[in-house]
XYZ file of C-alpha atoms in Angstrom:
702
model
C -14.280 -38.145 27.572
C -11.833 -35.783 29.224
C -9.347 -36.428 26.417
C -11.980 -35.631 23.793
C -12.875 -32.527 25.766
C -9.210 -31.514 25.388
C -8.707 -31.224 29.142
C -5.409 -33.058 28.624
C -3.353 -34.511 25.756
C -3.175 -31.318 23.721
C -5.601 -29.529 21.416
C -7.178 -30.654 18.147
C -6.656 -28.569 15.019
C -10.084 -27.647 13.569
C -11.250 -29.574 10.530
C -11.689 -26.397 8.464
C -12.246 -26.765 4.729
C -9.125 -25.625 2.863
C -9.961 -23.270 0.000
C -9.741 -24.267 -3.663
C -10.544 -22.474 -6.892
C -13.990 -24.079 -6.927
C -14.957 -23.705 -3.272
C -17.840 -21.300 -2.879
C -17.810 -21.152 0.899
C -14.099 -20.995 1.663
C -13.315 -20.605 5.357
C -11.208 -17.533 6.123
C -7.815 -17.846 7.779
C -8.976 -15.306 10.354
C -11.854 -17.590 11.337
C -9.515 -20.547 11.813
C -7.052 -18.362 13.734
C -9.828 -17.242 16.066
C -10.830 -20.872 16.714
C -7.232 -21.769 17.540
C -6.841 -18.837 19.923
C -10.052 -19.849 21.682
C -8.304 -23.153 22.425
C -5.382 -21.290 24.007
C -3.061 -21.857 21.051
C -0.784 -19.223 19.549
C -1.166 -18.449 15.865
C 1.311 -17.492 13.182
C -0.251 -16.680 9.824
C 1.768 -17.152 6.639
C 0.507 -15.744 3.369
C 0.863 -17.697 0.143
C -0.095 -16.809 -3.410
C -2.866 -19.040 -4.688
C -5.976 -19.102 -6.824
C -8.138 -19.058 -3.703
C -9.805 -15.859 -2.529
C -7.541 -13.484 -0.646
C -7.753 -14.226 3.069
C -8.992 -17.801 2.574
C -7.678 -20.640 4.753
C -5.312 -22.932 2.814
C -4.381 -25.351 5.579
C -1.779 -25.747 8.319
C 1.969 -25.868 7.832
C 3.605 -28.940 9.311
C 0.369 -30.410 10.619
C -2.904 -31.833 9.329
C -6.433 -30.882 10.297
C -7.624 -33.062 13.162
C -4.121 -33.567 14.550
C -3.405 -32.979 18.252
C -0.842 -30.348 19.170
C 0.642 -29.418 22.517
C -1.417 -26.951 24.558
C -0.050 -23.427 24.311
C 2.018 -24.211 21.217
C 2.158 -22.095 18.044
C 0.242 -23.223 14.968
C 1.130 -21.867 11.533
C -1.959 -21.060 9.478
C -1.587 -20.752 5.706
C -3.570 -17.813 4.343
C -4.219 -17.064 0.677
C -2.712 -13.806 -0.573
C -4.621 -14.153 -3.830
C -2.897 -14.639 -7.157
C 0.726 -13.547 -7.489
C 4.304 -14.582 -8.214
C 6.037 -16.551 -5.423
C 9.529 -15.626 -4.283
C 12.431 -17.465 -5.935
C 10.519 -18.023 -9.176
C 13.296 -16.385 -11.206
C 16.114 -18.848 -11.829
C 13.888 -21.930 -11.976
C 13.174 -23.892 -15.131
C 9.922 -22.625 -16.657
C 8.539 -26.163 -16.960
C 9.036 -26.570 -13.199
C 6.649 -23.711 -12.337
C 3.788 -24.409 -14.738
C 1.766 -26.327 -12.121
C 2.134 -23.477 -9.615
C 0.884 -20.863 -12.049
C -1.833 -23.035 -13.588
C -3.448 -23.074 -10.140
C -3.329 -19.251 -9.712
C -6.739 -18.744 -11.280
C -5.603 -15.864 -13.540
C -4.299 -15.772 -17.135
C -0.584 -16.689 -17.355
C 1.562 -15.832 -20.395
C 4.990 -17.324 -21.096
C 7.185 -15.024 -23.248
C 10.595 -15.395 -24.898
C 13.209 -13.059 -23.398
C 16.564 -12.623 -25.133
C 19.788 -13.742 -23.412
C 23.260 -13.622 -24.946
C 25.130 -16.251 -22.935
C 23.237 -19.505 -22.503
C 26.169 -20.999 -20.593
C 25.366 -18.667 -17.677
C 21.611 -18.430 -18.174
C 20.266 -21.677 -19.601
C 17.554 -21.430 -22.221
C 14.167 -22.275 -20.754
C 15.008 -20.616 -17.420
C 12.691 -18.012 -15.890
C 14.578 -14.701 -16.069
C 11.818 -12.171 -15.355
C 8.216 -11.969 -14.202
C 5.425 -9.435 -13.953
C 4.375 -8.889 -11.214
C 7.835 -9.235 -9.715
C 8.589 -12.206 -7.439
C 6.896 -11.687 -4.107
C 4.209 -9.401 -5.551
C 0.478 -9.971 -6.108
C -1.485 -9.259 -9.274
C -3.358 -5.954 -9.313
C -6.542 -4.519 -10.771
C -4.380 -2.702 -13.320
C -2.746 -5.995 -14.371
C -4.906 -8.978 -13.389
C -2.628 -11.469 -15.176
C 0.886 -12.918 -14.906
C 3.770 -12.812 -17.385
C 6.712 -15.231 -17.218
C 9.880 -14.331 -19.145
C 11.699 -17.439 -20.409
C 15.342 -17.257 -21.532
C 15.859 -17.607 -25.293
C 19.050 -17.022 -27.306
C 17.369 -16.204 -30.616
C 16.335 -12.647 -31.531
C 17.546 -9.043 -31.595
C 17.436 -6.448 -28.850
C 18.872 -5.951 -25.347
C 19.857 -9.261 -23.761
C 18.503 -9.844 -20.283
C 21.922 -10.964 -19.038
C 23.557 -7.537 -19.450
C 22.716 -7.111 -15.759
C 25.899 -7.101 -13.660
C 28.266 -6.810 -16.633
C 30.852 -4.100 -17.324
C 29.139 -0.950 -18.619
C 31.732 -0.203 -21.313
C 31.632 -3.767 -22.647
C 27.830 -3.774 -22.911
C 27.801 -0.303 -24.488
C 30.344 -1.400 -27.115
C 28.345 -4.537 -27.964
C 25.111 -2.596 -28.394
C 26.798 0.151 -30.425
C 28.316 -2.493 -32.703
C 24.742 -3.565 -33.502
C 23.825 -0.014 -34.511
C 22.121 1.181 -31.327
C 22.692 4.689 -29.897
C 23.888 4.165 -26.299
C 24.149 6.601 -23.330
C 24.907 5.942 -19.640
C 23.251 7.306 -16.490
C 23.788 6.626 -12.781
C 21.123 4.862 -10.741
C 20.973 3.388 -7.248
C 21.518 -0.345 -7.313
C 21.931 -3.385 -5.088
C 25.400 -4.480 -4.001
C 25.887 -6.966 -6.838
C 25.409 -4.242 -9.463
C 27.539 -1.402 -8.015
C 29.729 -0.062 -10.833
C 28.093 -2.502 -13.259
C 25.033 -2.476 -15.507
C 22.032 -2.332 -13.160
C 19.350 -1.900 -15.810
C 18.478 -0.118 -19.008
C 15.793 1.802 -20.839
C 14.234 0.037 -22.720
C 14.464 -2.741 -20.158
C 16.849 -5.685 -20.461
C 15.184 -8.383 -22.562
C 13.370 -5.892 -24.814
C 13.087 -6.191 -28.580
C 14.669 -3.189 -30.349
C 14.305 -1.532 -33.716
C 17.351 -0.745 -35.838
C 19.212 2.364 -34.620
C 17.061 2.726 -31.491
C 18.418 4.742 -28.516
C 19.347 2.820 -25.373
C 20.196 4.174 -21.910
C 22.323 1.941 -19.715
C 22.094 2.432 -15.955
C 25.318 2.162 -13.976
C 24.730 1.104 -10.374
C 25.951 3.423 -7.606
C 26.170 3.116 -3.824
C 25.946 5.807 -1.136
C 29.112 7.633 -2.205
C 28.247 7.335 -5.879
C 24.771 8.711 -5.221
C 26.195 11.704 -3.359
C 28.599 12.356 -6.211
C 25.632 12.807 -8.541
C 24.565 15.787 -6.427
C 27.989 17.441 -6.455
C 28.497 20.064 -9.162
C 31.949 20.709 -10.566
C 33.940 23.790 -9.558
C 33.647 25.015 -13.130
C 29.885 25.218 -12.675
C 29.614 26.549 -9.135
C 32.994 27.752 -7.939
C 32.531 25.581 -4.864
C 32.907 21.810 -4.968
C 30.852 21.535 -1.758
C 27.701 22.875 -3.445
C 24.979 20.321 -3.940
C 22.128 20.579 -6.366
C 18.531 19.885 -5.446
C 17.362 16.459 -6.564
C 15.235 16.898 -9.645
C 16.577 20.373 -10.432
C 19.890 19.846 -12.211
C 21.093 16.361 -11.331
C 20.599 12.868 -12.649
C 17.442 11.250 -11.245
C 19.521 8.737 -9.317
C 16.564 7.517 -7.211
C 14.203 6.833 -10.114
C 12.510 3.471 -10.186
C 9.836 1.317 -8.603
C 10.167 0.686 -4.863
C 8.098 -1.982 -3.113
C 7.632 -3.364 0.383
C 7.568 -7.083 1.123
C 3.827 -6.595 1.726
C 3.264 -5.490 -1.877
C 2.828 -1.735 -1.452
C 4.731 0.097 -4.219
C 5.879 3.645 -5.008
C 7.290 4.753 -8.361
C 9.638 7.752 -8.547
C 10.642 9.388 -11.823
C 9.609 12.078 -14.290
C 6.046 13.003 -13.375
C 5.213 14.385 -16.838
C 7.014 11.638 -18.753
C 9.535 14.039 -20.295
C 12.880 12.390 -19.574
C 14.926 15.524 -20.303
C 12.991 17.671 -17.826
C 14.350 16.774 -14.389
C 12.454 19.671 -12.796
C 9.535 17.248 -12.643
C 11.259 14.422 -10.764
C 8.818 13.136 -8.168
C 6.114 10.583 -7.393
C 4.776 8.902 -10.517
C 2.579 6.359 -8.747
C 1.694 5.386 -5.167
C 2.281 7.351 -1.929
C -0.984 9.271 -2.311
C -2.969 8.036 0.681
C -3.213 11.402 2.437
C -5.125 14.500 1.295
C -2.112 16.717 1.940
C 0.567 14.412 0.532
C 1.676 16.963 -2.104
C 2.288 14.042 -4.451
C 2.150 16.480 -7.381
C 5.204 18.418 -6.177
C 8.776 17.886 -7.446
C 11.048 16.314 -4.841
C 14.180 18.044 -3.517
C 16.954 17.065 -1.120
C 17.138 20.443 0.674
C 15.598 23.926 0.848
C 16.811 24.829 -2.633
C 13.839 27.009 -3.422
C 15.170 29.953 -5.420
C 18.679 28.644 -6.106
C 19.965 25.366 -7.442
C 22.110 24.493 -4.437
C 21.707 23.625 -0.789
C 22.536 26.214 1.878
C 26.139 26.084 3.008
C 27.613 25.741 6.501
C 24.824 23.451 7.644
C 24.585 19.702 8.160
C 20.837 19.674 8.635
C 20.046 17.810 5.424
C 21.116 14.194 5.167
C 22.682 14.812 1.761
C 25.139 17.189 3.474
C 25.986 14.745 6.251
C 28.115 11.634 6.152
C 25.611 8.822 6.754
C 25.191 8.240 3.027
C 21.395 8.586 3.242
C 19.458 11.470 1.742
C 15.950 12.898 1.906
C 13.451 13.562 -0.853
C 10.949 16.237 0.176
C 8.175 18.007 -1.757
C 9.351 21.412 -2.968
C 5.944 22.893 -2.098
C 6.373 22.035 1.580
C 9.117 24.661 1.778
C 7.149 27.345 -0.008
C 3.828 27.701 1.757
C 1.206 26.440 4.198
C -2.454 25.483 4.475
C -5.275 27.865 5.217
C -8.241 25.599 5.816
C -8.131 23.254 2.818
C -6.364 25.778 0.560
C -2.606 25.806 0.004
C -1.130 29.329 0.017
C 2.272 29.818 -1.583
C 4.652 32.433 -0.215
C 6.970 32.456 -3.235
C 4.534 33.765 -5.844
C 5.101 37.467 -6.619
C 2.082 39.732 -6.364
C 0.140 37.396 -4.048
C -3.251 38.809 -3.078
C -4.438 36.092 -0.692
C -3.555 35.548 2.941
C -4.884 33.552 5.875
C -7.171 35.372 8.293
C -8.272 33.327 11.309
C -7.966 30.114 9.319
C -9.914 31.353 6.294
C -8.601 32.601 2.965
C -8.934 36.368 2.550
C -8.217 38.520 -0.515
C -6.545 41.908 -0.274
C -5.297 44.694 -2.532
C -2.793 45.807 0.111
C 0.550 43.939 -0.322
C 1.427 44.622 3.334
C -1.439 42.365 4.443
C 0.212 39.360 2.783
C 2.387 37.762 5.427
C 0.173 38.794 8.335
C -1.319 35.312 8.392
C -3.295 33.928 11.320
C -4.760 30.459 11.725
C -2.524 28.884 9.081
C -1.273 25.317 9.454
C 1.609 23.154 8.331
C 0.474 19.662 7.423
C 2.361 16.438 6.919
C 3.281 15.784 3.306
C 5.191 13.250 1.250
C 8.563 12.564 2.776
C 11.143 9.968 1.860
C 14.430 8.858 3.375
C 16.589 7.040 0.826
C 19.308 4.632 1.995
C 21.671 3.500 -0.790
C 23.911 0.490 -0.350
C 26.718 1.525 2.006
C 24.651 3.977 4.071
C 25.598 4.060 7.763
C 22.241 3.180 9.341
C 23.674 2.730 12.831
C 24.960 6.299 12.797
C 21.669 7.600 11.421
C 19.636 5.788 14.096
C 21.998 6.937 16.877
C 21.588 10.570 15.775
C 17.980 10.693 17.011
C 16.611 11.028 13.482
C 13.983 8.322 14.056
C 11.255 8.409 16.678
C 12.297 6.262 19.655
C 9.016 4.369 19.785
C 9.381 3.664 16.053
C 12.838 2.201 16.676
C 11.451 0.115 19.535
C 8.633 -1.130 17.291
C 11.008 -2.487 14.638
C 13.442 -3.902 17.187
C 11.667 -7.262 17.118
C 11.375 -7.346 13.337
C 13.768 -8.758 10.787
C 16.545 -6.304 9.997
C 16.512 -4.420 6.721
C 18.569 -5.885 3.871
C 21.394 -3.351 3.460
C 22.651 -5.098 0.307
C 19.692 -3.505 -1.475
C 18.876 0.215 -1.739
C 15.662 1.081 0.058
C 13.568 4.051 1.019
C 11.271 4.775 3.945
C 7.989 6.570 3.354
C 6.700 8.557 6.299
C 3.508 6.959 7.548
C 1.150 9.762 8.569
C -1.100 7.206 10.258
C 1.621 6.489 12.835
C 1.331 10.003 14.294
C -1.263 11.338 16.722
C -3.803 13.770 15.228
C -2.197 16.831 16.843
C 1.122 15.925 15.217
C -0.285 15.883 11.697
C -0.555 19.675 11.630
C 1.219 22.557 13.326
C 0.656 26.294 13.599
C 2.134 28.449 10.871
C 3.639 31.903 11.196
C 5.996 33.920 9.016
C 8.831 33.170 11.485
C 8.188 29.459 11.983
C 9.711 26.424 10.335
C 7.751 23.481 9.003
C 8.268 20.827 11.727
C 7.374 18.046 9.289
C 10.580 18.671 7.346
C 13.404 17.401 9.596
C 15.805 20.308 9.214
C 16.757 23.670 10.676
C 17.794 25.948 7.835
C 20.398 28.697 8.084
C 17.560 31.195 8.014
C 16.017 29.521 11.060
C 19.277 29.463 13.005
C 20.075 33.084 12.118
C 16.681 34.160 13.447
C 16.869 32.106 16.614
C 14.111 29.714 15.587
C 14.460 26.481 17.543
C 14.444 23.253 15.611
C 11.176 21.487 16.454
C 11.363 18.774 13.818
C 9.022 15.810 14.180
C 11.048 12.587 14.313
C 10.688 10.094 11.492
C 8.281 7.167 11.564
C 8.656 4.354 10.674
C 12.193 3.224 11.455
C 13.992 0.865 9.052
C 13.225 -2.861 9.057
C 12.643 -5.541 6.458
C 8.899 -4.939 6.797
C 8.913 -1.125 6.567
C 11.483 -0.742 3.776
C 10.521 -0.051 0.169
C 13.219 -1.930 -1.746
C 14.266 -0.863 -5.249
C 12.878 -3.324 -7.806
C 15.541 -4.234 -10.362
C 13.686 -6.768 -12.476
C 12.811 -5.780 -16.040
C 9.838 -3.617 -16.875
C 9.268 -5.215 -20.261
C 6.770 -4.498 -23.021
C 5.360 -7.987 -22.623
C 2.877 -7.768 -25.488
C 5.758 -7.112 -27.908
C 7.491 -10.377 -26.966
C 6.988 -13.679 -28.763
C 5.172 -16.472 -26.924
C 7.394 -19.161 -25.416
C 6.636 -22.854 -25.853
C 6.991 -24.322 -22.350
C 6.495 -28.035 -21.668
C 3.450 -28.503 -19.490
C 2.040 -25.016 -19.943
C -0.095 -25.739 -22.997
C -1.441 -29.026 -21.646
C -2.325 -27.415 -18.346
C -3.972 -24.526 -20.173
C -6.142 -27.097 -21.982
C -6.969 -28.747 -18.669
C -7.800 -25.376 -17.201
C -10.073 -24.634 -20.172
C -11.871 -27.964 -19.640
C -12.109 -27.134 -15.946
C -13.464 -23.665 -16.726
C -16.024 -25.152 -19.123
C -17.142 -27.673 -16.498
C -17.415 -24.906 -13.935
C -19.336 -22.792 -16.442
C -21.792 -25.650 -17.044
C -22.164 -26.161 -13.287
C -22.687 -22.439 -12.805
C -25.342 -22.438 -15.528
C -27.178 -25.216 -13.697
C -26.744 -23.326 -10.425
C -28.097 -20.154 -12.007
C -31.170 -22.008 -13.293
C -31.749 -23.505 -9.831
C -31.295 -20.072 -8.329
C -33.822 -18.551 -10.740
C -36.314 -21.309 -9.968
C -35.903 -20.672 -6.238
C -36.141 -16.909 -6.656
C -39.498 -17.246 -8.400
C -40.941 -18.558 -5.137
C -38.858 -16.496 -2.697
C -39.805 -13.048 -1.422
C -37.968 -10.046 -2.918
C -35.305 -8.346 -0.762
C -37.790 -5.635 0.217
C -40.124 -8.326 1.565
C -37.519 -10.301 3.509
C -37.754 -10.384 7.286
C -34.743 -9.385 9.426
C -34.219 -13.082 10.191
C -34.118 -13.960 6.475
C -31.738 -11.093 5.727
C -29.444 -12.136 8.556
C -29.432 -15.776 7.393
C -28.496 -14.714 3.862
C -25.748 -12.361 5.035
C -24.290 -14.934 7.423
C -24.145 -17.341 4.470
C -22.038 -14.884 2.480
C -24.808 -13.516 0.226
C -25.192 -9.748 0.703
C -27.675 -9.310 -2.160
C -30.661 -8.590 0.174
C -28.891 -5.451 1.427
C -26.799 -4.610 -1.651
C -27.317 -1.180 -3.173
C -26.340 2.468 -3.062
C -26.690 4.313 0.262
C -26.366 8.091 0.509
C -26.454 10.825 3.131
C -29.628 12.863 2.996
C -27.798 15.837 1.469
C -26.270 13.591 -1.211
C -22.703 14.708 -0.429
C -21.362 11.189 0.210
C -22.528 7.740 -0.857
C -21.636 4.109 -0.127
C -22.172 1.295 -2.615
C -22.381 -2.262 -1.262
C -22.417 -5.259 -3.603
C -23.603 -8.822 -3.108
C -20.097 -10.017 -2.123
C -19.583 -7.444 0.630
C -17.405 -5.061 -1.383
C -18.111 -1.478 -0.361
C -16.954 1.648 -2.200
C -17.341 5.297 -1.271
C -17.749 8.475 -3.289
C -18.368 12.143 -2.561
C -16.626 15.204 -1.221
C -16.594 14.012 2.416
C -15.434 10.450 1.707
C -13.333 8.849 4.444
C -10.647 6.137 3.991
C -12.273 2.695 3.966
C -9.185 0.481 4.037
C -5.474 0.621 4.798
C -4.784 -0.895 1.373
C -7.330 1.076 -0.655
C -8.881 4.262 0.778
C -11.795 4.075 -1.689
C -12.951 0.504 -1.103
C -13.046 -2.334 1.397
C -14.565 -5.783 1.833
C -16.768 -6.217 4.880
C -18.340 -9.189 6.615
C -20.867 -9.523 9.435
C -19.456 -9.400 12.951
C -20.102 -12.718 14.683
C -22.180 -12.778 17.833
C -19.952 -12.395 20.886
C -16.956 -11.296 18.806
C -14.459 -8.932 20.383
C -14.760 -6.053 19.877
C -18.371 -5.493 18.831
C -21.230 -3.069 19.489
C -23.720 -5.820 20.446
C -26.395 -4.588 18.048
C -29.830 -6.044 18.988
C -30.860 -8.749 16.503
C -34.120 -6.931 15.765
C -32.339 -3.649 14.979
C -29.588 -4.447 12.511
C -26.323 -6.178 11.628
C -22.821 -4.938 12.383
C -20.192 -5.203 9.640
C -16.440 -4.757 9.770
C -13.519 -4.785 7.327
C -10.862 -7.533 7.360
C -8.747 -8.264 10.424
C -5.650 -7.291 8.417
C -6.878 -3.682 8.466
C -5.895 -3.447 12.128
C -2.480 -1.795 11.712
C 0.037 -0.729 14.340
C 3.513 0.168 13.244
C 4.377 -2.511 10.724
C 2.099 -5.111 12.353
C -1.319 -6.238 11.136
C -4.256 -7.859 12.862
C -6.264 -7.332 16.046
C -4.111 -9.742 18.041
C -0.870 -8.034 16.973
C -2.163 -4.581 17.946
C -3.970 -5.467 21.186
C -2.672 -8.804 22.452
C 0.990 -9.026 21.409
C 2.466 -7.562 24.591
C 3.573 -4.389 22.804
C 1.489 -1.395 23.902
C 0.036 0.836 21.197
C -2.078 3.868 21.965
C -5.406 4.094 20.142
C -3.946 6.907 18.030
C -1.249 4.505 16.792
C -3.735 1.848 15.663
C -5.539 2.037 12.329
C -8.798 0.095 12.430
C -11.054 -1.537 9.818
C -14.125 0.276 8.540
C -17.069 -0.475 10.840
C -20.768 0.144 10.242
C -24.204 -1.121 11.180
C -26.977 -1.913 8.711
C -30.352 -0.930 10.231
C -33.445 -2.862 9.178
C -36.447 -1.079 7.737
C -38.950 -0.443 10.553
C -36.438 -0.894 13.393
C -37.520 0.513 16.790
C -36.420 4.174 16.931
C -35.492 4.097 20.629
C -33.268 1.048 20.158
C -31.686 2.679 17.093
C -30.942 5.811 19.118
C -29.189 3.794 21.843
C -26.726 1.797 19.701
C -24.122 4.601 19.942
C -24.034 4.098 23.734
C -23.929 7.873 24.203
C -26.376 10.760 24.452
C -27.873 12.027 21.164
C -27.049 15.514 19.897
C -29.238 18.424 21.168
C -30.875 18.932 17.755
C -31.376 15.206 17.256
C -33.801 14.165 14.493
C -34.601 10.447 14.303
C -33.800 8.642 11.035
C -36.596 7.754 8.637
C -37.538 4.191 9.651
C -39.558 3.539 6.477
C -36.374 2.502 4.674
C -33.151 0.716 5.639
C -29.985 2.721 6.247
C -26.316 2.440 7.225
C -24.549 4.204 10.110
C -20.741 4.367 10.072
C -19.210 3.651 13.480
C -16.021 4.782 15.168
C -14.206 2.815 17.844
C -15.692 5.018 20.588
C -17.684 8.222 21.208
C -20.202 7.651 18.416
C -23.196 9.928 18.068
C -26.642 8.408 17.699
C -27.885 7.613 14.197
C -29.855 10.642 13.037
C -31.575 11.858 9.910
C -28.484 13.809 8.920
C -25.687 11.294 9.528
C -27.054 7.985 8.219
C -26.800 6.638 4.672
C -30.269 5.827 3.301
C -30.837 3.167 0.643
C -31.558 5.007 -2.618
C -34.421 3.541 -4.621
């Protein structure tokens, strides 16, 4: 009895149902992790791509359900990351991965990709994928492409990567293609060699088509692209602003190991117009990100070159790293929610006590009061060969940020990477700073010659995050192919498994049809959602069916609305919309908070149901999860922790006094009770909530 009670002899791993493509009630990995922690066990979660729902429990690694493990030991829980391409897929035989991808639950296409030397790259080998290895599928591309090596065809062979640039150029020119060469950052294996091309390696070409080969460069090579010749400038130390008159050496797609990606390049798609080098996609999570601004490496506002006699910009130092900053951040400030430029001639607007004012008197412009600097896009780029130790020792990074990554895996310096400043890692009062005509923007880590000459002290805000394998956005060097233009590849096992999948889909469809009929029969005798009791609604929600409370909920003034579907997906719209998720500011998936869960607001059962976003939306530094942010032994202030969206659904007819008290604080002086004749939603913060009132709740719209 005492053994079965787990008082000795270790702890039993819960018999949780591992998720499959057909499981309707898959147990979440978070639920299993919570059960393990309640037994005093430590948990390590490992994400794997699979056809199961994202977040679903897939099983244990190295142990079976029901097994006994030593008390206090660490259990590895396998968590579904949804469909995607596993690491180390490239290089395997295509027929060896068909089973893996047949079980992903999304369409998979095998395509022929041209190679020139089958002795080095055997035909039938996977040479490229989309998404790239280690990345999940997305809403924009909810399918997987597998490039399979094939020696037949015309175009750019995939295996030009890593070869001599002149040799590849000569071969392509001999086939009638027009070839040019440009410098791009590259990983160590491609420095001085072909690191890519446009169109991408593996692409089919038309006769006489133009091809750009990319030659890989390291830290010194990247800096050389910013140096202008003496014939152009009269000073070999002059350096052009990135995007103004230099090659776009940092162009490309950069992704974290967690799947977040940023694309840098020509924002308007005109390759010959480098004035528009900047963010093409990603890095737009903040309202003041200035993602529409060209990126520069220094305060080259009215001239093409960086100020001389200063080492304030990384491009002028000797660490090998360089910054990419929005041009607009140097040229103006915010007055309320309006950006005012100070470089436009004949400006008639200025900031008066934090509000935009218009004047006909030019002398008024510049007498700004109440203006603010706000954090914007900011990138630190580290090519291969950059001296990170020297950069870290210089005080460039925030000390707490360095401490936070000290326990993480070190960044891979054989690959170029960039760091994107995470605004969420700064306290609220550090996200904006007072503006004056004699101040410097503290969110740009520099002290220009103008600032030094005028005695303005450098008050730069240190960079967060610091470099680690988890915080780095690595340059993606796999091909960005036009997959639809490629011929289908015949891969052993793929067709047969596709047939099996079709049979499986048909069987599931038939089963679903039967289920739907049963559901319709039951619904004919069940009360409508409006007639359900709180107990019936709660039972349905706890079972994973949100349909009784699904619908559109809006503030009384109609300025902001929430839409909740039957699966718990919530989206937000309106001018006052707030971020709902760390991964997607416009949507999140919520679930009911279990009774006794920590933390919770302990909503009375007769009043409503509390909902919260996924545990992975607890973020602190580069860590995810409630346990990592609150129980890991590393202290994070509340300002350093991003939390999941949290709200309470209030039943129609709920007691008004109980509704008023759920905020656990006094109501506002002009408090007006919500309309209890219809259900509504109240968004919750982690503390200091105000009581639900007629003006701050989201009513169900009929």
